[in-house]
Coordinates of C-alpha atoms in Angstrom, one line a residue:
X221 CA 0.0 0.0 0.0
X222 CA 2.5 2.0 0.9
X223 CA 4.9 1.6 -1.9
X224 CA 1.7 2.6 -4.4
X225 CA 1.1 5.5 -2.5
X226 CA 4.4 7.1 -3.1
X227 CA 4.3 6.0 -6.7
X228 CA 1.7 8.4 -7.4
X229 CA 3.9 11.1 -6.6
X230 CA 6.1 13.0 -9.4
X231 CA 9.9 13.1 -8.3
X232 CA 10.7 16.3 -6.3
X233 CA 13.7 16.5 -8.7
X234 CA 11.8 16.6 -11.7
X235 CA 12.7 18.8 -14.7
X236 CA 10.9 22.0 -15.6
X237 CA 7.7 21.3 -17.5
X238 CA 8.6 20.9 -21.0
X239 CA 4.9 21.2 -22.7
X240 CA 2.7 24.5 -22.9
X241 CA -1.1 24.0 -22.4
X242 CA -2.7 25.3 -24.9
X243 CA -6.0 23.3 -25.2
X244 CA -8.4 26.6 -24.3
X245 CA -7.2 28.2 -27.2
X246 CA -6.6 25.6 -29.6
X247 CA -9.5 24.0 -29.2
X248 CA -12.1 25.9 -27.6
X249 CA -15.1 24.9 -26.3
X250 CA -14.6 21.6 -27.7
X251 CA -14.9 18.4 -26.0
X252 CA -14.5 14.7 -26.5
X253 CA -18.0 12.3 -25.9
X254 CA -18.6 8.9 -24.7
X255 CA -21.1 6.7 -23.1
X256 CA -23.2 7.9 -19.7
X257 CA -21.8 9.4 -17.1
X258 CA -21.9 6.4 -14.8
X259 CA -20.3 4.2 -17.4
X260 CA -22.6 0.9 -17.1
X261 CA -21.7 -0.7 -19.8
X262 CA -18.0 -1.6 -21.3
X263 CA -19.1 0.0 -24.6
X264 CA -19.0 3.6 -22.8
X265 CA -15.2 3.2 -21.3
X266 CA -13.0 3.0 -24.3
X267 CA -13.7 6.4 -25.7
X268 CA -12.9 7.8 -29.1
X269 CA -9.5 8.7 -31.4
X270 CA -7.7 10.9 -32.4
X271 CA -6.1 10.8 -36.0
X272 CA -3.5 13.7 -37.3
X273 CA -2.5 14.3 -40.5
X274 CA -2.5 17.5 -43.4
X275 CA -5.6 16.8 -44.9
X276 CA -6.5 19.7 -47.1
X277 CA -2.6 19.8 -47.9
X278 CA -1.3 23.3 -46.8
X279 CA 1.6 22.0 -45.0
X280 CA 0.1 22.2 -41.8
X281 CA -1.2 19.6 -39.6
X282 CA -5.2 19.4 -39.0
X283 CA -7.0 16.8 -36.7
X284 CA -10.0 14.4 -36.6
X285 CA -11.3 13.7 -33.3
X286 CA -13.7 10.8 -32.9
X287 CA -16.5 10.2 -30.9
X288 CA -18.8 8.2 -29.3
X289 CA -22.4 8.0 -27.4
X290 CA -24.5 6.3 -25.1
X291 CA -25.2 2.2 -24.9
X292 CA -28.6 2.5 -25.1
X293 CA -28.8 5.1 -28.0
X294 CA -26.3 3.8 -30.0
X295 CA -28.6 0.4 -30.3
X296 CA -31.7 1.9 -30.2
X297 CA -30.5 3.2 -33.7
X298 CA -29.3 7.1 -32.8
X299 CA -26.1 7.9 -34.1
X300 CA -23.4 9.0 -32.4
X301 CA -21.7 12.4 -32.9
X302 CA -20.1 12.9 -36.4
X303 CA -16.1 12.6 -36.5
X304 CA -15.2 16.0 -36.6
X305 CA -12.0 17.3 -38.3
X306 CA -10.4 20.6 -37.6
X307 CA -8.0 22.7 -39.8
X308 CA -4.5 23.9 -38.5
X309 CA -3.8 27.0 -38.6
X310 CA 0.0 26.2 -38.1
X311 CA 0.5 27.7 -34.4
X312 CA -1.2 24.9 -32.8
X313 CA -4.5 26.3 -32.6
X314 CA -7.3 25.1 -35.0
X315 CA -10.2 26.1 -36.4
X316 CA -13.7 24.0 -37.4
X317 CA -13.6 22.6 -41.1
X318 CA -17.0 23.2 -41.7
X319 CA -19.4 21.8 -44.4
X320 CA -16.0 20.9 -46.6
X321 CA -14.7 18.7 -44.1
X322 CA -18.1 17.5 -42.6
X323 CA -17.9 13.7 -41.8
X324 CA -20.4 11.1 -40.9
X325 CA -21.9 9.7 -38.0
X326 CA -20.9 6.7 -36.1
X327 CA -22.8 4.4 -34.5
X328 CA -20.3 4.2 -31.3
X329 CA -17.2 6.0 -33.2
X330 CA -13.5 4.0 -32.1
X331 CA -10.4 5.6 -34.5
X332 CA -9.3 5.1 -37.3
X333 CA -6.6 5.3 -39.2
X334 CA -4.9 7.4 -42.5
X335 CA -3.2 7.4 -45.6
X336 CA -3.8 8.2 -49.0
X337 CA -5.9 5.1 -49.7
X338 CA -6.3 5.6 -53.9
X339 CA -2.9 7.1 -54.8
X340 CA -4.4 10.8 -55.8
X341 CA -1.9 12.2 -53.4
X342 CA -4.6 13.2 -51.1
X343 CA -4.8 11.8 -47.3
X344 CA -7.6 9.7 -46.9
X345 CA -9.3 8.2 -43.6
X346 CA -10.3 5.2 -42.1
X347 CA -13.2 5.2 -39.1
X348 CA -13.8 2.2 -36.8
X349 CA -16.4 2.2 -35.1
X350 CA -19.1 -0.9 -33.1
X351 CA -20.2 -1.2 -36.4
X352 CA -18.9 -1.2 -40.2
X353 CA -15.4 0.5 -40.3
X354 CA -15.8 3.7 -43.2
X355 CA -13.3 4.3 -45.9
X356 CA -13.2 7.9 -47.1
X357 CA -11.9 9.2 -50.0
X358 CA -10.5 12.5 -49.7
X359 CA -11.5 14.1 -52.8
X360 CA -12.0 18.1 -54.4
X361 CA -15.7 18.2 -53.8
X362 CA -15.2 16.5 -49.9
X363 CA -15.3 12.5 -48.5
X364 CA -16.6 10.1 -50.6
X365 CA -17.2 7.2 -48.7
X366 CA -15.8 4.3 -50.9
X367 CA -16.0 0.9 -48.7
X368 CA -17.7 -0.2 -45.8
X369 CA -15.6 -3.2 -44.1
X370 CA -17.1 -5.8 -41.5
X371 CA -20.7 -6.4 -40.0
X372 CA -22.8 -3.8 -38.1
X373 CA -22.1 -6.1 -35.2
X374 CA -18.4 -5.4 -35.0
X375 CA -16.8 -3.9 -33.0
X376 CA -13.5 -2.2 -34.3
X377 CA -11.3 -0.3 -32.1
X378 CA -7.6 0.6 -34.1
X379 CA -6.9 0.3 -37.6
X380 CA -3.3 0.4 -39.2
X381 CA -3.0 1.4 -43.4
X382 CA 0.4 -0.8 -44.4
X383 CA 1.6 -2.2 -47.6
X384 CA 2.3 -5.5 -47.0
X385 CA 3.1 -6.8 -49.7
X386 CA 5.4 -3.6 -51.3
X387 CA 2.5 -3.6 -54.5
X388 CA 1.9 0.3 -53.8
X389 CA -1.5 0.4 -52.8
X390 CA -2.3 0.4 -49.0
X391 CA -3.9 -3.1 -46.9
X392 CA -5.7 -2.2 -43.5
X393 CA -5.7 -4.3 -40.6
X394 CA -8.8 -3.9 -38.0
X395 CA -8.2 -4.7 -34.1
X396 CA -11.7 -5.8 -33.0
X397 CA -12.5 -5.7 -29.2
X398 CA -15.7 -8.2 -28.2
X399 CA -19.6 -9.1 -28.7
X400 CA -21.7 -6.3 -27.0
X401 CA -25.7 -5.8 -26.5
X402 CA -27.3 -4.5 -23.8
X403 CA -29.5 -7.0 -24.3
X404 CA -27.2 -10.1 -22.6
X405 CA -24.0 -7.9 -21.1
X406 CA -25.3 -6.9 -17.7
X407 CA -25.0 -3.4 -16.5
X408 CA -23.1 -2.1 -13.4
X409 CA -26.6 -1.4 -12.4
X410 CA -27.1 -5.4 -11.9
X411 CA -24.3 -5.8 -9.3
X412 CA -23.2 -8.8 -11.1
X413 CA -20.0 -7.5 -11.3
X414 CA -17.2 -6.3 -9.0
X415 CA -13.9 -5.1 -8.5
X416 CA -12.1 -4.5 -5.1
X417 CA -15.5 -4.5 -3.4
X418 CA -17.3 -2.0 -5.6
X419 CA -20.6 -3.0 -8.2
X420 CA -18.4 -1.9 -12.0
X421 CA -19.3 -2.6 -15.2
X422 CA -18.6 -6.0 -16.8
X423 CA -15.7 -7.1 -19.3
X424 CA -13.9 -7.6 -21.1
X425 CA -13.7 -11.4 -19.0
X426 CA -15.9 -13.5 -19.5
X427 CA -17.7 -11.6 -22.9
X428 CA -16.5 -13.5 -26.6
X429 CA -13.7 -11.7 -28.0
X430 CA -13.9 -10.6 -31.6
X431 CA -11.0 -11.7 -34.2
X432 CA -8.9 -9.1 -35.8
X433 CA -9.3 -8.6 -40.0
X434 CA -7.2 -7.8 -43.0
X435 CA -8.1 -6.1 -46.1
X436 CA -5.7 -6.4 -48.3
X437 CA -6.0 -3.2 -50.7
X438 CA -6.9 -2.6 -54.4
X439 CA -5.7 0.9 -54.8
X440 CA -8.9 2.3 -55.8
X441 CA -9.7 3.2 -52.5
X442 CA -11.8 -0.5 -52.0
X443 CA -10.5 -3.1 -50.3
X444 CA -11.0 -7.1 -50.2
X445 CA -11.5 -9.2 -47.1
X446 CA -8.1 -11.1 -47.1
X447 CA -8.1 -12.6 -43.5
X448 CA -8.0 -16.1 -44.2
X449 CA -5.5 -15.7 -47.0
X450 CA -3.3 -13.9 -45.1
X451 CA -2.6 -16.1 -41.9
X452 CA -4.4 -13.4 -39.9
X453 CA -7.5 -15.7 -39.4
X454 CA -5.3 -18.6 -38.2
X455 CA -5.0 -17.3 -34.6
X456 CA -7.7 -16.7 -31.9
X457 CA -10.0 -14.2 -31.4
X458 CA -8.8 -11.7 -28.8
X459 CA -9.9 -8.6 -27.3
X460 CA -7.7 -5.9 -29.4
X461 CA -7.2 -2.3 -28.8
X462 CA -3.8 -1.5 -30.3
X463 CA -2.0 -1.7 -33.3
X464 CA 1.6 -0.7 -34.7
X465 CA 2.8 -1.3 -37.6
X466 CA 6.7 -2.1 -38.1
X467 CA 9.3 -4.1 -39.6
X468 CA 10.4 -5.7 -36.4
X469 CA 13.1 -7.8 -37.5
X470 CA 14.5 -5.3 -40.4
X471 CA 14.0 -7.4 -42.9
X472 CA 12.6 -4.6 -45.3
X473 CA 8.4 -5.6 -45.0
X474 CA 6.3 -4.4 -42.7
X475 CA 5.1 -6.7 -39.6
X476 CA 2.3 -5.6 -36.9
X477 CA 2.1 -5.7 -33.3
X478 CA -0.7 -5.7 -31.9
X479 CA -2.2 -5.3 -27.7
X480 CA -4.8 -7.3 -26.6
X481 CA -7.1 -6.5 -23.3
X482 CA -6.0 -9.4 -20.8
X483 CA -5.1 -11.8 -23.4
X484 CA -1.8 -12.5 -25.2
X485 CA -0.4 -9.9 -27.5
X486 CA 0.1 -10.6 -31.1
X487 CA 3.5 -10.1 -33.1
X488 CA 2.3 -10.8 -36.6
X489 CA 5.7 -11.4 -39.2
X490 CA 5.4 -10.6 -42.9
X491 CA 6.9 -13.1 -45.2
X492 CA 7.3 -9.8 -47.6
X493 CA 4.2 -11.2 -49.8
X494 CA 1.7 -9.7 -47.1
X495 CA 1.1 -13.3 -45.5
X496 CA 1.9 -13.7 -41.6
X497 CA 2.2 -15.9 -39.2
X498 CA 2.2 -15.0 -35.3
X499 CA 5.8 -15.1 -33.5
X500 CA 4.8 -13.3 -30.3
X501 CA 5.3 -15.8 -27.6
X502 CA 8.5 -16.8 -29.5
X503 CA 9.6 -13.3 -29.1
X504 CA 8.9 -12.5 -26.0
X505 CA 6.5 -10.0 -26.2
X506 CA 3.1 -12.3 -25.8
X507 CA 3.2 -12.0 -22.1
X508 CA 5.0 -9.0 -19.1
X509 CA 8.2 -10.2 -17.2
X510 CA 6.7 -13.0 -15.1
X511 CA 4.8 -14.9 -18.1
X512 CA 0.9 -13.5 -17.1
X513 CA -1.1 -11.9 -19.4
X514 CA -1.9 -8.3 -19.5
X515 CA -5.0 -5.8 -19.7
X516 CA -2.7 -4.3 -22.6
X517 CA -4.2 -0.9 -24.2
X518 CA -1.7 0.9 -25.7
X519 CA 1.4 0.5 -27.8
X520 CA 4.5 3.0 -28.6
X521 CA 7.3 2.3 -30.4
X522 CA 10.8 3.6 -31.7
X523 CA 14.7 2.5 -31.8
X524 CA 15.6 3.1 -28.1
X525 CA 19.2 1.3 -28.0
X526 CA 20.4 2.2 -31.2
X527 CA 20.0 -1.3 -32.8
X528 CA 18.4 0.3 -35.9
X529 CA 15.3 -2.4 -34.9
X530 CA 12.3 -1.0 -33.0
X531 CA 11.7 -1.6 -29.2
X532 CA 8.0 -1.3 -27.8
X533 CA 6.2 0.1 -24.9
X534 CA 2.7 -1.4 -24.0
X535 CA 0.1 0.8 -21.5
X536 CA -1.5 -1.7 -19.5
X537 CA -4.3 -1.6 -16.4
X538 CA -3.8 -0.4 -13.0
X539 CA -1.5 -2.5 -10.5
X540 CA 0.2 -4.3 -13.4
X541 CA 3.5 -3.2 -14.1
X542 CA 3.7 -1.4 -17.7
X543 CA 6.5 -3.4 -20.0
X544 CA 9.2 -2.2 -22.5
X545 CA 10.0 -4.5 -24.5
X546 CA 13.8 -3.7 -25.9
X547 CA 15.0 -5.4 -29.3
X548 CA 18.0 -7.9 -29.1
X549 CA 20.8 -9.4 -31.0
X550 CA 19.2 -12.5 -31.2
X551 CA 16.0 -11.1 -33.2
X552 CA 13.5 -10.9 -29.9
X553 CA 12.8 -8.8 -27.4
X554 CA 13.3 -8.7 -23.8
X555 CA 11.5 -6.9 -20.9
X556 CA 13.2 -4.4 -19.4
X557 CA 10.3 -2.1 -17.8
X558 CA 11.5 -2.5 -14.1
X559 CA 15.3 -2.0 -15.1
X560 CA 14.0 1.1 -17.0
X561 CA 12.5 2.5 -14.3
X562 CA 9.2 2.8 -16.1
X563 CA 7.5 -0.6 -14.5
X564 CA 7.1 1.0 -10.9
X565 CA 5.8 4.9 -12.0
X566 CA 3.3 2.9 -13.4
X567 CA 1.7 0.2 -11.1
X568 CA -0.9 2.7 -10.0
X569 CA -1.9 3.8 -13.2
X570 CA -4.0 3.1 -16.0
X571 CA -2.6 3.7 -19.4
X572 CA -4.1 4.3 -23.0
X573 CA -2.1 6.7 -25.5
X574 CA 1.7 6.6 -25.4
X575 CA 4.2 8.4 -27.9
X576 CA 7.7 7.2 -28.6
X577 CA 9.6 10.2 -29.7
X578 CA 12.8 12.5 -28.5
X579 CA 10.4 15.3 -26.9
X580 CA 13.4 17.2 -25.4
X581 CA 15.7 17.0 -28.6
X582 CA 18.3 15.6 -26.6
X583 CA 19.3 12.5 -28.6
X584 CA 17.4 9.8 -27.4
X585 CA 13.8 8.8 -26.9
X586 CA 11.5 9.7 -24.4
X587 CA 7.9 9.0 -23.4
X588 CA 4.8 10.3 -23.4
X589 CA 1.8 8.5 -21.7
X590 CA -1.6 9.3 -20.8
X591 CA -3.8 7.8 -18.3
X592 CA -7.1 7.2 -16.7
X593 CA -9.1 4.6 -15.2
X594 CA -12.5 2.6 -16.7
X595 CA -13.9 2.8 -13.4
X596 CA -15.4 6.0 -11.7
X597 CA -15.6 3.7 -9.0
X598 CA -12.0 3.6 -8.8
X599 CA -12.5 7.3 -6.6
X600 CA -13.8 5.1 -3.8
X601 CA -11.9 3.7 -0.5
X602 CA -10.0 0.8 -0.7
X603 CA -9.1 0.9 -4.7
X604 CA -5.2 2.1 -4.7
X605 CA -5.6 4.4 -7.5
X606 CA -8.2 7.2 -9.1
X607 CA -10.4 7.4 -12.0
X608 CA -8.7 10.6 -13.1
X609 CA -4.7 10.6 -13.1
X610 CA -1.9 12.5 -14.4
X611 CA 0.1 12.2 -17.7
X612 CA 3.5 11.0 -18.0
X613 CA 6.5 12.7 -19.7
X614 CA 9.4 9.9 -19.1
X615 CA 12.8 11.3 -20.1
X616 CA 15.5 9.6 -21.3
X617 CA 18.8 10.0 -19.5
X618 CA 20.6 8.2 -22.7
X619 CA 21.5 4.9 -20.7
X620 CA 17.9 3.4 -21.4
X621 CA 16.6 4.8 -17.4
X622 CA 13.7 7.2 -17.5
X623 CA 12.7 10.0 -15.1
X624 CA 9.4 11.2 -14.9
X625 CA 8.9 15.1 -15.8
X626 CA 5.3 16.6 -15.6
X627 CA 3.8 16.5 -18.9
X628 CA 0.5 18.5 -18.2
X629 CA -1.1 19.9 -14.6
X630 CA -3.3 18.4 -13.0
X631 CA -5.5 14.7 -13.5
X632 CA -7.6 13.8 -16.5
X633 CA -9.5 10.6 -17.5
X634 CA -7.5 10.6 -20.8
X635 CA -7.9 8.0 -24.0
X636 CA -6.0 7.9 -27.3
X637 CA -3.1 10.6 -27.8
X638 CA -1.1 11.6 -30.8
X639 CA 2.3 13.1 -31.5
X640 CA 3.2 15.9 -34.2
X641 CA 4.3 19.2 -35.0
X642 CA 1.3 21.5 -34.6
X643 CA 3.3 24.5 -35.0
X644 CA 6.0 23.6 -37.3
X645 CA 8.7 24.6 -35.3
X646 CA 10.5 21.3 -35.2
X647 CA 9.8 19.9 -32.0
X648 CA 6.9 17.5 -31.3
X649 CA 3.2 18.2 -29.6
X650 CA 0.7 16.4 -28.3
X651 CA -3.3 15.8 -28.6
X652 CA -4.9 13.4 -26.3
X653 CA -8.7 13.0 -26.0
X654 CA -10.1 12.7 -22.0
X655 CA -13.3 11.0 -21.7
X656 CA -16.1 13.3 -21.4
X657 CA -14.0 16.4 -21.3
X658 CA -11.7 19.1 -22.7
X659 CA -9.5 17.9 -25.9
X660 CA -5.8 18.2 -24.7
X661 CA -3.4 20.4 -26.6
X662 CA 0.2 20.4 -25.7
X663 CA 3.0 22.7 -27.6
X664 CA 5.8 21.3 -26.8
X665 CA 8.8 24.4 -26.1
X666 CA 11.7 22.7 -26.9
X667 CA 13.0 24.5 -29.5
X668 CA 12.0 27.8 -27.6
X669 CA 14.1 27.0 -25.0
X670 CA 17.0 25.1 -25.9
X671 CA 19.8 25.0 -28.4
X672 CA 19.1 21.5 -29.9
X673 CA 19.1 20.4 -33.3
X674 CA 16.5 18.4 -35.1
X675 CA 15.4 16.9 -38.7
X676 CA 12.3 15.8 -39.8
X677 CA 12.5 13.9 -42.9
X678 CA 9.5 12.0 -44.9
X679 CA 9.8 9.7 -47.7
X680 CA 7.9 9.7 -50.6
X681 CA 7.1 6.9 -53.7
X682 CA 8.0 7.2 -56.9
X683 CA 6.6 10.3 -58.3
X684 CA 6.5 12.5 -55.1
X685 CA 2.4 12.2 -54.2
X686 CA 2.3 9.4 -52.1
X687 CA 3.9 8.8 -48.8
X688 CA 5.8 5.6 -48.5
X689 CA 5.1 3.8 -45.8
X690 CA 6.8 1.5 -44.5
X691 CA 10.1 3.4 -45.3
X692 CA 13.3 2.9 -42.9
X693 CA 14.9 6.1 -42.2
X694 CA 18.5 5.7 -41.1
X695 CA 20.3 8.7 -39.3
X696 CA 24.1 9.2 -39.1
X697 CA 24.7 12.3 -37.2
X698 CA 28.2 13.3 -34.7
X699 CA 28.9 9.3 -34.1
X700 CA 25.3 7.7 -33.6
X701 CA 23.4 5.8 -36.0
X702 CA 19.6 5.6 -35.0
X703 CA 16.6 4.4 -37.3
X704 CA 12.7 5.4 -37.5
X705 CA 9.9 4.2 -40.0
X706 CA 7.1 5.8 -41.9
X707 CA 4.2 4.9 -40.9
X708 CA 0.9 6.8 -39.5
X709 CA -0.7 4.2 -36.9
X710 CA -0.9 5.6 -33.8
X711 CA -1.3 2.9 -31.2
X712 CA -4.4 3.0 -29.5
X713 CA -7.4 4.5 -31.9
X714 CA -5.4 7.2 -32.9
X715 CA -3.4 8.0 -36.0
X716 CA 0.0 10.0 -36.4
X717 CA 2.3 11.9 -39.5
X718 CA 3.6 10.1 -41.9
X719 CA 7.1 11.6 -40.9
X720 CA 10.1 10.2 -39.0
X721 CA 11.5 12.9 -36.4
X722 CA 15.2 13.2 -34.7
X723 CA 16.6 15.1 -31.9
X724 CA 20.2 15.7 -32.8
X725 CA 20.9 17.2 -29.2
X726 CA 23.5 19.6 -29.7
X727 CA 24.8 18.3 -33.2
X728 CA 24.2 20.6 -35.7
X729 CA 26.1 18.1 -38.5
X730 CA 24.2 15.3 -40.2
X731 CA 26.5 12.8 -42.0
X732 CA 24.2 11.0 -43.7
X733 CA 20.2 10.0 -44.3
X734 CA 19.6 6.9 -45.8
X735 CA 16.4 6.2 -46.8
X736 CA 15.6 2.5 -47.4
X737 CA 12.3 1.7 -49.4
X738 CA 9.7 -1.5 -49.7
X739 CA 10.8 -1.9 -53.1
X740 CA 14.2 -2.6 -51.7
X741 CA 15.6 0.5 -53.5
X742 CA 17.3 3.1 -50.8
X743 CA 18.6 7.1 -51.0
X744 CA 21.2 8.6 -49.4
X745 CA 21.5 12.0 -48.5
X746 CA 25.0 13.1 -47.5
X747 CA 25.5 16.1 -45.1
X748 CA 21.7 17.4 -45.2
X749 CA 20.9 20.4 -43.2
X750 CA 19.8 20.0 -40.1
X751 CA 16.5 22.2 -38.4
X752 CA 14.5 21.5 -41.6
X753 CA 12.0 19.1 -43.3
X754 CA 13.9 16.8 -45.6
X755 CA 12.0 15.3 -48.3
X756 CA 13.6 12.3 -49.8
X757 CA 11.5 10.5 -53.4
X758 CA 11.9 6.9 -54.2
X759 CA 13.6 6.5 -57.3
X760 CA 11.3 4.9 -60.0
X761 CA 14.5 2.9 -61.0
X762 CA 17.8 1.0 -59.1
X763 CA 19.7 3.1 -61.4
X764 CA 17.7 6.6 -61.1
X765 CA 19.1 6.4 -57.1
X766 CA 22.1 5.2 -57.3
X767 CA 25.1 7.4 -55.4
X768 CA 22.2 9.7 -54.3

């Protein structure tokens, strides 16, 4: 008891508060809805996404925030309140999109997921939702919904656009969560279930998990139900939330990870044809440390130890101890949460979003993690924890041991969370949905404040349109060598830039950026400058990028 009660407290010695709160202005007046306020029934806990990405293509980043509604309306047929998208207006502040930009209702809105579906050069969206996931086409005249993937008895929670199979065009693969109706899941109202002594709503135990989909892509913005062919359908139904996409063993395709609520995670490897079969137990990143399962939620990931390979964070539930799971020589992962001093901060808490990026420009990566509890009940005596609780803003010392910094004052009930560069300054900000609240906007003042060096750099196909994800970005800057992919899922219902980001710390000389493509083709870029946006094309042959 005692040793959870002085978790909850944030280091005397903490560092100055890195991020600016900005939400009031940003956003204003705008807040994030889901489910009743007594939260009866699972279906009301999860809450909605949050996807960023330059959709109307002014070089600025604008945002699409989820959301959701009650149980009982959403199955008495009432929809839930349209996704809406705001417009950046490039200082981290954002205006409505308006009739343009309108977009549809949901039944119970999730996430989603972007990426420019037909090729046009235009980002395009993906909305899960407890019901048929939407594909919209981002086109002159507005959306134009193109596919709707799945039964209206799904429910789909995050959703990562991949090529898996390096043809071009862009395959999706849905996390789905469980079977829900009010009409044979119990409320909290019943009593029937309980947690620490106090009547909660039931789940995800002993409700049927739903199995996860692929679609593998046409490149007209339509897709085809691919599960079986692809392994995917080979493995259990679980209860997913999160999903990352990566090339976890470098090979140069694009594998997934993906969380599962209180059942094993799944570590999916591409055979580079876009078929997969599932390694996680085999690389140690199924279960935590001691071999249980976990309530897992969220996933982050990025090249901590400078293998070039990434390592992965997982938010998990209250009194389980988060894991970070680092890459090693022998092609799997081992846990090192506890050694990172990440495991312990943690126990308390209950995590959802989480960022891996270098937030303070120093060099090395850092974390960003955002928490709250499923239980307002959690506020009562005898729990160990709180429905509302503070963010986390873990800083790297460089030796792979994080500190805890505040991220944001005060305690929120927060849900998905996405990192970018609201303000194009070169460091990286935050958005993070609460349930039932404010939408969080943090500027991050790094560059304001400190004489650190960055580069952002995205990669582009053939052509210059269409991002290319999937794309390894290799840094060599004053001695170290660290990597980053492409790629725009976000984790947990949320979706991020297609843009890989380095802090440089106080090296203000880049030797190299290579830039190593599906297709197998690569770009170097000697001695680019650093502070800037580097933009770096596949070549459409070997021999167009060769010594480049």
């Amino acid at each position: 008891m005692l040793a959870s009660l002085l978790l909850l407290q944030v280091p005397q010695s903490a560092p100055p508060t890195l991020f600016e709160d900005i939400s009031e202005r940003a956003l204003p007046g705008v807040e994030s809805a889901y489910g009743g306020a007594r939260k009866d029934w699972i279906a009301e806990v999860n809450g909605g996404g949050v996807l960023l990405g330059d959709f109307d293509g002014d070089g600025v980043l604008d945002l699409v925030l989820v959301d959701g509604s009650t149980a009982e309306a959403a199955e008495s047929g009432k929809p839930a309140r349209p996704a809406r998208l705001f417009l950046g207006k490039g200082d981290g502040t954002f205006a409505s999109g308006g009739e343009r930009w309108a977009l549809p209702a949901l039944r119970l809105g999730s996430g989603g997921g972007t990426g420019d579906i037909d090729g046009d050069g235009r980002l395009d969206l993906v909305l899960t939702d407890q019901g048929q996931v939407r594909v919209l086409l981002n086109g002159a005249e507005g959306w134009r919904e193109s596919a709707r993937l799945g039964e209206p008895g799904d429910w789909s929670t995050s959703a990562a656009l991949f090529d898996a199979d390096a043809d071009g065009a862009l395959d999706l693969y849905v996390a789905r969560y469980l079977e829900f109706s009010t009409q044979f899941v119990k409320s909290r109202a019943s009593g029937a279930c309980r947690w620490k002594g106090h009547a909660v709503m039931c789940g995800p135990e002993g409700l049927a998990p739903q199995a996860d989909r692929f679609y593998k892509g046409r490149g007209d913005g339509t897709f085809v139900d691919a599960t079986k062919e692809s392994g995917i359908g080979t493995q259990t139904p679980s209860y997913g939330l999160g999903v990352m996409a990566l090339d976890y063993d470098a090979d140069g395709d694009t594998d997934l990870f993906v969380a599962n609520d209180s059942m094993p995670n799944f570590l999916w490897e591409n055979d580079g044809a876009g078929v997969f079969r599932e390694v996680a137990f085999a690389r140690g990143v199924s279960h935590d440390s001691n071999g249980r399962e976990m309530a897992a939620m969220g996933i982050a990931a990025g090249d901590l130890n400078g293998d070039l390979r990434d390592d992965l964070y997982v938010t998990v539930f209250s009194g389980e101890a988060t894991p970070l799971y680092c890459s090693t020589k022998s092609g799997g992962y081992r846990e090192r949460g506890m050694a990172a001093g990440i495991s312990g901060p943690s126990i308390p808490l209950l995590g959802w979003g989480a960022s891996m990026q270098d937030f303070d420009l120093d060099g090395d990566l850092d974390l960003a993690v955002f928490n709250g509890h499923v239980y307002p009940q959690a506020d009562l005596p005898g729990t160990d924890t709180s429905y509302a609780q503070r963010a986390q803003l873990l800083l790297n010392d460089g030796k792979l041991r994080f500190v805890e910094a505040p991220l944001v004052a005060g305690t929120r009930v927060s849900r998905a969370a996405a990192a970018g560069d609201l303000d194009g300054d070169g460091d990286l900000d935050l958005v993070a949905t609460r349930l039932d609240g404010p939408v969080d906007v943090l500027l991050n003042r790094a560059v304001r404040d400190s004489d650190r060096h960055h580069l952002r750099v995205r990669a582009k196909l053939p052509g210059g349109k269409v991002d290319a994800l999937g794309a390894r970005v290799i840094v060599d800057a004053c001695g170290n060598r660290r990597a980053a992919e492409i790629r725009t899922s976000g984790g947990y219902q949320a979706a991020v830039p297609a843009e890989a980001h380095f802090g440089l710390g106080a090296c203000a000389a880049v030797a190299s950026v290579e830039v190593r493509f599906l297709s197998g083709r690569s770009v170097v870029v000697a001695t680019p400058t650093v502070d800037q946006l580097l933009v770096v094309v596949e070549p459409a042959s070997p021999e167009e990028g060769a010594g480049k």
